[in-house]
Amino acid sequence: MNIFYGKAALIDFLKSIKTTHSTIGFVPTMGALHQGHLALMQKSLYENEHTVVSIFVNPTQFNNPEDLAKYPRTLEEDVKKLTALSPKIILYAPTVEDIYDGQPVSQSFDFDGLENQMEGKFRPGHFNGVGTIVKRLFEIVEPTNAYFGEKDFQQLQIVKKMVAKNNLKVNVVGCPIYREPNNLAMSSRNERLSDHERETAAIIFQTLKIAKEKFKSKSATSVSEWVQKSFEKNPMLILEYFVIADEATLLPCLRKNKNKKCRAFIAIVVNNIRLIDTISLN
Ligand code: PAF
């Protein structure tokens, strides 16, 4: 497997292998790779001639220094997983200096309000950091297709908006959520959970599934109140937010409308570890 730690060598290599018709698939990650990441890569390997994977824990998207310090960093293990998946994968694992050419600072973006909902409210500056790194990586890799998991649905919509507003020539592909055997959405942060916390966190998706059923006959407000009450009974899982929102605008779905796609979004904190999940309600 080809591994690059600096952008100059990666750009040269990509120039040398690209032909007029070849496609480049790209899977940006922050490492601590799990089956959900590997599924994105499998899709990219199947749909493109070349697949680039990046592993970079991007400091500018962390609003909480403790979260950044504790984010799992497992490059050696990740390289083994990538090699086993396919020797064709091209890995870019840059340093902060290589990406930011100096101090890591975010650019300021206008995502037409998508950035002000849910994660944006609870993680100030997070989406400016995501926009900055994803744009930078797209400029370096120049992918044809880029793959993102739907667990971070708000991030997916924001990346699509950033691509449209900057006229970038990349097709952004959203991919289904991968779940652990107990249905907890796969996330690199799950590595920080104890066995007991991981088992208890199964309640998150169970709640989303019941909320989906309830939403067939009840209003968004009444479903939200029910979710709030359910988590009050379980002090181990602190509910940060539960929102039923329009998939396109991410604004709360106050009224049901058959032309509108609604989705439930949830964020839970377990022992200072933030977990998010989402489910389509249509
Ligand atoms: O979803 C992630 O892992 C990160 O937000 C991303 C897209 C790799 C940007 O750092």
Short mmCIF file of C-alpha atoms and ligand atoms in Angstrom, two decimals:
data_model
loop_
_atom_site.label_atom_id
_atom_site.label_comp_id
_atom_site.label_asym_id
_atom_site.label_seq_id
_atom_site.Cartn_x
_atom_site.Cartn_y
_atom_site.Cartn_z
CA MET A 1 0.00 0.00 0.00
CA ASN A 2 1.28 3.49 -0.84
CA ILE A 3 1.42 5.76 2.22
CA PHE A 4 2.04 9.50 2.06
CA TYR A 5 2.70 11.78 5.00
CA GLY A 6 3.04 14.96 2.92
CA LYS A 7 0.77 16.51 0.26
CA ALA A 8 3.50 17.29 -2.30
CA ALA A 9 4.45 13.62 -2.76
CA LEU A 10 0.77 12.56 -2.81
CA ILE A 11 -0.11 15.15 -5.48
CA ASP A 12 2.85 14.02 -7.65
CA PHE A 13 1.86 10.37 -7.25
CA LEU A 14 -1.79 11.05 -8.15
CA LYS A 15 -0.66 13.01 -11.25
CA SER A 16 1.45 10.04 -12.32
CA ILE A 17 -1.42 7.51 -12.12
CA LYS A 18 -4.31 9.66 -13.36
CA THR A 19 -5.47 9.32 -16.94
CA THR A 20 -8.19 11.40 -18.63
CA HIS A 21 -10.91 8.87 -17.83
CA SER A 22 -9.79 7.46 -14.50
CA THR A 23 -11.85 8.18 -11.40
CA ILE A 24 -10.59 8.82 -7.89
CA GLY A 25 -12.69 7.82 -4.91
CA PHE A 26 -11.91 9.48 -1.60
CA VAL A 27 -12.75 8.50 1.98
CA PRO A 28 -11.72 11.14 4.53
CA THR A 29 -11.43 9.81 8.09
CA MET A 30 -9.97 10.67 11.46
CA GLY A 31 -8.69 7.09 11.88
CA ALA A 32 -9.55 4.50 14.56
CA LEU A 33 -11.07 2.70 11.61
CA HIS A 34 -14.13 0.49 12.10
CA GLN A 35 -16.37 -1.55 9.82
CA GLY A 36 -18.38 1.56 8.89
CA HIS A 37 -15.24 3.22 7.46
CA LEU A 38 -14.22 0.00 5.70
CA ALA A 39 -17.66 -0.21 4.04
CA LEU A 40 -17.16 3.31 2.61
CA MET A 41 -13.79 2.22 1.26
CA GLN A 42 -15.22 -0.98 -0.25
CA LYS A 43 -17.81 1.12 -2.08
CA SER A 44 -15.11 3.48 -3.30
CA LEU A 45 -12.85 0.60 -4.44
CA TYR A 46 -15.79 -0.89 -6.36
CA GLU A 47 -16.84 2.39 -8.00
CA ASN A 48 -13.46 4.00 -8.84
CA GLU A 49 -10.13 3.11 -10.44
CA HIS A 50 -8.21 4.61 -7.51
CA THR A 51 -9.13 5.06 -3.86
CA VAL A 52 -7.49 7.56 -1.52
CA VAL A 53 -8.11 7.34 2.23
CA SER A 54 -7.03 10.12 4.58
CA ILE A 55 -6.39 9.72 8.29
CA PHE A 56 -6.12 13.05 10.07
CA VAL A 57 -7.44 14.07 13.47
CA ASN A 58 -8.38 17.61 12.52
CA PRO A 59 -7.81 19.95 15.50
CA THR A 60 -9.97 22.81 14.17
CA GLN A 61 -13.22 20.82 14.34
CA PHE A 62 -12.89 20.04 18.07
CA ASN A 63 -14.50 22.63 20.32
CA ASN A 64 -13.58 20.59 23.40
CA PRO A 65 -9.82 20.19 24.06
CA GLU A 66 -10.42 17.05 26.16
CA ASP A 67 -12.30 15.41 23.28
CA LEU A 68 -9.36 16.21 20.94
CA ALA A 69 -6.77 14.90 23.42
CA LYS A 70 -8.71 11.67 24.02
CA TYR A 71 -9.69 11.01 20.41
CA PRO A 72 -8.33 7.50 19.62
CA ARG A 73 -5.17 7.52 17.48
CA THR A 74 -4.35 4.05 16.16
CA LEU A 75 -2.38 4.57 12.93
CA GLU A 76 -0.45 1.28 13.10
CA GLU A 77 -3.66 -0.76 13.54
CA ASP A 78 -5.40 1.30 10.85
CA VAL A 79 -2.61 0.61 8.34
CA LYS A 80 -3.01 -3.14 9.00
CA LYS A 81 -6.77 -2.93 8.38
CA LEU A 82 -6.29 -0.96 5.16
CA THR A 83 -3.61 -3.35 3.87
CA ALA A 84 -5.91 -6.31 4.57
CA LEU A 85 -8.80 -4.58 2.80
CA SER A 86 -6.87 -3.75 -0.37
CA PRO A 87 -3.24 -3.03 -1.25
CA LYS A 88 -4.64 -0.68 -3.91
CA ILE A 89 -5.64 1.89 -1.26
CA ILE A 90 -3.54 5.06 -1.26
CA LEU A 91 -3.21 6.39 2.28
CA TYR A 92 -2.64 10.05 3.11
CA ALA A 93 -1.81 10.51 6.80
CA PRO A 94 -0.58 14.12 7.02
CA THR A 95 0.76 16.14 9.91
CA VAL A 96 -1.00 19.31 11.12
CA GLU A 97 1.78 21.42 9.48
CA ASP A 98 1.33 19.68 6.14
CA ILE A 99 -2.39 20.50 6.10
CA TYR A 100 -2.41 23.98 7.63
CA ASP A 101 0.95 25.43 6.53
CA GLY A 102 1.30 27.13 9.92
CA GLN A 103 -1.23 27.67 12.72
CA PRO A 104 -4.33 25.44 12.44
CA VAL A 105 -7.16 27.94 11.96
CA SER A 106 -10.60 27.53 10.41
CA GLN A 107 -12.00 29.44 7.50
CA SER A 108 -15.43 30.95 8.15
CA PHE A 109 -18.28 29.46 6.08
CA ASP A 110 -21.90 30.29 5.39
CA PHE A 111 -23.81 27.03 4.98
CA ASP A 112 -27.18 28.79 4.65
CA GLY A 113 -28.08 28.07 8.27
CA LEU A 114 -27.39 24.31 8.21
CA GLU A 115 -24.51 25.01 10.60
CA ASN A 116 -26.76 26.60 13.24
CA GLN A 117 -28.81 23.50 14.10
CA MET A 118 -28.09 20.52 16.39
CA GLU A 119 -24.32 19.80 16.35
CA GLY A 120 -23.71 23.43 15.39
CA LYS A 121 -25.52 24.63 18.53
CA PHE A 122 -23.68 22.30 20.86
CA ARG A 123 -20.25 22.41 19.19
CA PRO A 124 -19.49 26.07 18.32
CA GLY A 125 -17.05 26.35 15.40
CA HIS A 126 -17.24 22.62 14.63
CA PHE A 127 -18.60 22.98 11.10
CA ASN A 128 -16.15 25.74 10.15
CA GLY A 129 -13.44 23.22 11.10
CA VAL A 130 -15.09 20.44 9.08
CA GLY A 131 -15.60 22.74 6.07
CA THR A 132 -11.98 23.90 6.24
CA ILE A 133 -10.46 20.42 6.36
CA VAL A 134 -12.78 18.81 3.80
CA LYS A 135 -12.23 21.67 1.31
CA ARG A 136 -8.46 21.45 1.85
CA LEU A 137 -8.47 17.67 1.36
CA PHE A 138 -10.63 17.98 -1.78
CA GLU A 139 -8.13 20.53 -3.20
CA ILE A 140 -5.25 18.12 -2.55
CA VAL A 141 -6.86 14.84 -3.68
CA GLU A 142 -9.19 16.24 -6.40
CA PRO A 143 -11.53 13.27 -6.07
CA THR A 144 -14.26 12.31 -8.53
CA ASN A 145 -16.39 10.79 -5.73
CA ALA A 146 -16.14 11.33 -1.96
CA TYR A 147 -17.83 9.01 0.55
CA PHE A 148 -19.36 10.06 3.89
CA GLY A 149 -21.39 8.08 6.43
CA GLU A 150 -24.98 9.09 7.17
CA LYS A 151 -24.42 8.84 10.93
CA ASP A 152 -23.06 12.38 10.60
CA PHE A 153 -26.05 13.41 8.48
CA GLN A 154 -25.67 17.11 9.28
CA GLN A 155 -22.01 16.95 8.24
CA LEU A 156 -23.03 15.22 4.99
CA GLN A 157 -25.51 18.02 4.16
CA ILE A 158 -22.93 20.66 5.04
CA VAL A 159 -20.27 19.07 2.81
CA LYS A 160 -22.81 18.94 -0.06
CA LYS A 161 -23.59 22.63 0.51
CA MET A 162 -19.88 23.56 0.60
CA VAL A 163 -19.32 21.70 -2.68
CA ALA A 164 -22.28 23.42 -4.36
CA LYS A 165 -21.36 26.93 -3.11
CA ASN A 166 -17.71 26.58 -4.19
CA ASN A 167 -18.52 24.85 -7.50
CA LEU A 168 -16.22 21.97 -6.63
CA LYS A 169 -16.18 19.11 -9.12
CA VAL A 170 -16.76 16.28 -6.68
CA ASN A 171 -19.72 13.99 -6.28
CA VAL A 172 -20.55 13.60 -2.57
CA VAL A 173 -21.95 10.15 -1.79
CA GLY A 174 -23.87 9.48 1.46
CA CYS A 175 -23.66 5.89 2.74
CA PRO A 176 -25.85 3.99 5.24
CA ILE A 177 -24.97 3.76 8.93
CA TYR A 178 -23.09 0.68 10.09
CA ARG A 179 -24.18 -0.69 13.46
CA GLU A 180 -22.65 -2.89 16.14
CA PRO A 181 -24.47 -6.19 16.96
CA ASN A 182 -26.57 -4.32 19.59
CA ASN A 183 -27.42 -1.65 16.96
CA LEU A 184 -25.24 1.09 18.45
CA ALA A 185 -24.09 3.23 15.48
CA MET A 186 -20.42 2.53 14.76
CA SER A 187 -18.14 5.39 15.73
CA SER A 188 -14.45 5.74 16.55
CA ARG A 189 -15.56 7.20 19.90
CA ASN A 190 -17.17 3.83 20.83
CA GLU A 191 -13.61 2.62 21.56
CA ARG A 192 -13.66 4.83 24.64
CA LEU A 193 -16.78 3.17 26.11
CA SER A 194 -16.56 0.47 28.79
CA ASP A 195 -18.38 -2.82 28.03
CA HIS A 196 -21.23 -1.74 30.30
CA GLU A 197 -21.52 1.71 28.70
CA ARG A 198 -21.47 0.16 25.23
CA GLU A 199 -24.29 -2.25 26.16
CA THR A 200 -26.35 0.53 27.78
CA ALA A 201 -25.87 2.75 24.71
CA ALA A 202 -28.00 0.26 22.75
CA ILE A 203 -30.92 2.26 24.21
CA ILE A 204 -30.10 5.11 21.81
CA PHE A 205 -31.17 3.26 18.67
CA GLN A 206 -34.01 1.44 20.48
CA THR A 207 -35.37 4.90 21.38
CA LEU A 208 -35.01 6.13 17.80
CA LYS A 209 -36.94 3.13 16.48
CA ILE A 210 -39.80 3.67 18.96
CA ALA A 211 -39.78 7.41 18.17
CA LYS A 212 -40.18 6.54 14.48
CA GLU A 213 -43.23 4.39 15.27
CA LYS A 214 -44.73 7.09 17.50
CA PHE A 215 -44.20 9.79 14.84
CA LYS A 216 -46.66 7.93 12.58
CA SER A 217 -49.52 9.01 14.84
CA LYS A 218 -48.12 11.74 17.12
CA SER A 219 -46.66 15.22 16.69
CA ALA A 220 -42.93 16.00 16.73
CA THR A 221 -43.41 17.84 20.05
CA SER A 222 -45.10 14.92 21.74
CA VAL A 223 -42.48 12.44 20.44
CA SER A 224 -39.69 14.75 21.67
CA GLU A 225 -41.30 15.00 25.13
CA TRP A 226 -41.53 11.19 25.29
CA VAL A 227 -37.81 10.86 24.37
CA GLN A 228 -36.86 13.45 26.99
CA LYS A 229 -38.78 11.57 29.69
CA SER A 230 -37.30 8.20 28.66
CA PHE A 231 -33.75 9.47 29.14
CA GLU A 232 -34.57 11.08 32.48
CA LYS A 233 -35.04 7.51 33.75
CA ASN A 234 -31.48 6.61 32.77
CA PRO A 235 -28.89 8.88 34.43
CA MET A 236 -25.98 7.15 32.67
CA LEU A 237 -27.13 8.53 29.30
CA ILE A 238 -27.44 12.32 29.25
CA LEU A 239 -29.65 13.59 26.44
CA GLU A 240 -28.06 16.63 24.76
CA TYR A 241 -30.71 16.95 22.09
CA PHE A 242 -33.43 15.06 20.27
CA VAL A 243 -34.76 16.87 17.21
CA ILE A 244 -37.11 15.92 14.39
CA ALA A 245 -35.95 17.97 11.43
CA ASP A 246 -36.41 18.45 7.71
CA GLU A 247 -33.61 16.56 5.92
CA ALA A 248 -33.00 19.39 3.44
CA THR A 249 -33.01 22.45 5.71
CA LEU A 250 -32.35 20.72 9.06
CA LEU A 251 -34.98 23.03 10.56
CA PRO A 252 -37.41 21.42 13.05
CA CYS A 253 -40.34 19.63 11.37
CA LEU A 254 -43.20 21.36 13.13
CA ARG A 255 -45.88 20.18 10.74
CA LYS A 256 -46.01 16.89 8.88
CA ASN A 257 -46.10 17.24 5.12
CA LYS A 258 -45.88 14.37 2.68
CA ASN A 259 -43.47 16.32 0.45
CA LYS A 260 -41.05 16.84 3.31
CA LYS A 261 -38.51 14.21 4.41
CA CYS A 262 -38.25 14.18 8.18
CA ARG A 263 -35.45 12.63 10.20
CA ALA A 264 -34.82 12.24 13.93
CA PHE A 265 -31.43 13.31 15.29
CA ILE A 266 -30.07 12.51 18.74
CA ALA A 267 -26.94 13.32 20.74
CA ILE A 268 -26.18 11.56 24.01
CA VAL A 269 -23.30 11.97 26.43
CA VAL A 270 -22.06 8.87 28.27
CA ASN A 271 -19.24 9.47 30.74
CA ASN A 272 -18.11 12.58 28.79
CA ILE A 273 -18.19 10.69 25.47
CA ARG A 274 -20.57 12.16 22.89
CA LEU A 275 -22.53 9.73 20.72
CA ILE A 276 -24.83 10.75 17.87
CA ASP A 277 -27.33 8.79 15.80
CA THR A 278 -30.13 9.43 13.35
CA ILE A 279 -33.07 7.68 11.67
CA SER A 280 -35.18 8.54 8.64
CA LEU A 281 -38.85 8.93 9.56
CA ASN A 282 -40.39 8.63 6.09
O1 PAF B 1 -16.41 12.46 9.88
C1 PAF B 1 -15.19 12.59 10.13
O2 PAF B 1 -14.49 11.64 10.47
C2 PAF B 1 -14.55 13.96 10.01
O3 PAF B 1 -15.44 14.96 10.38
C3 PAF B 1 -13.96 14.24 8.61
C4 PAF B 1 -15.03 14.27 7.54
C5 PAF B 1 -12.92 13.18 8.27
C6 PAF B 1 -13.26 15.60 8.61
O4 PAF B 1 -12.23 15.66 9.54
#
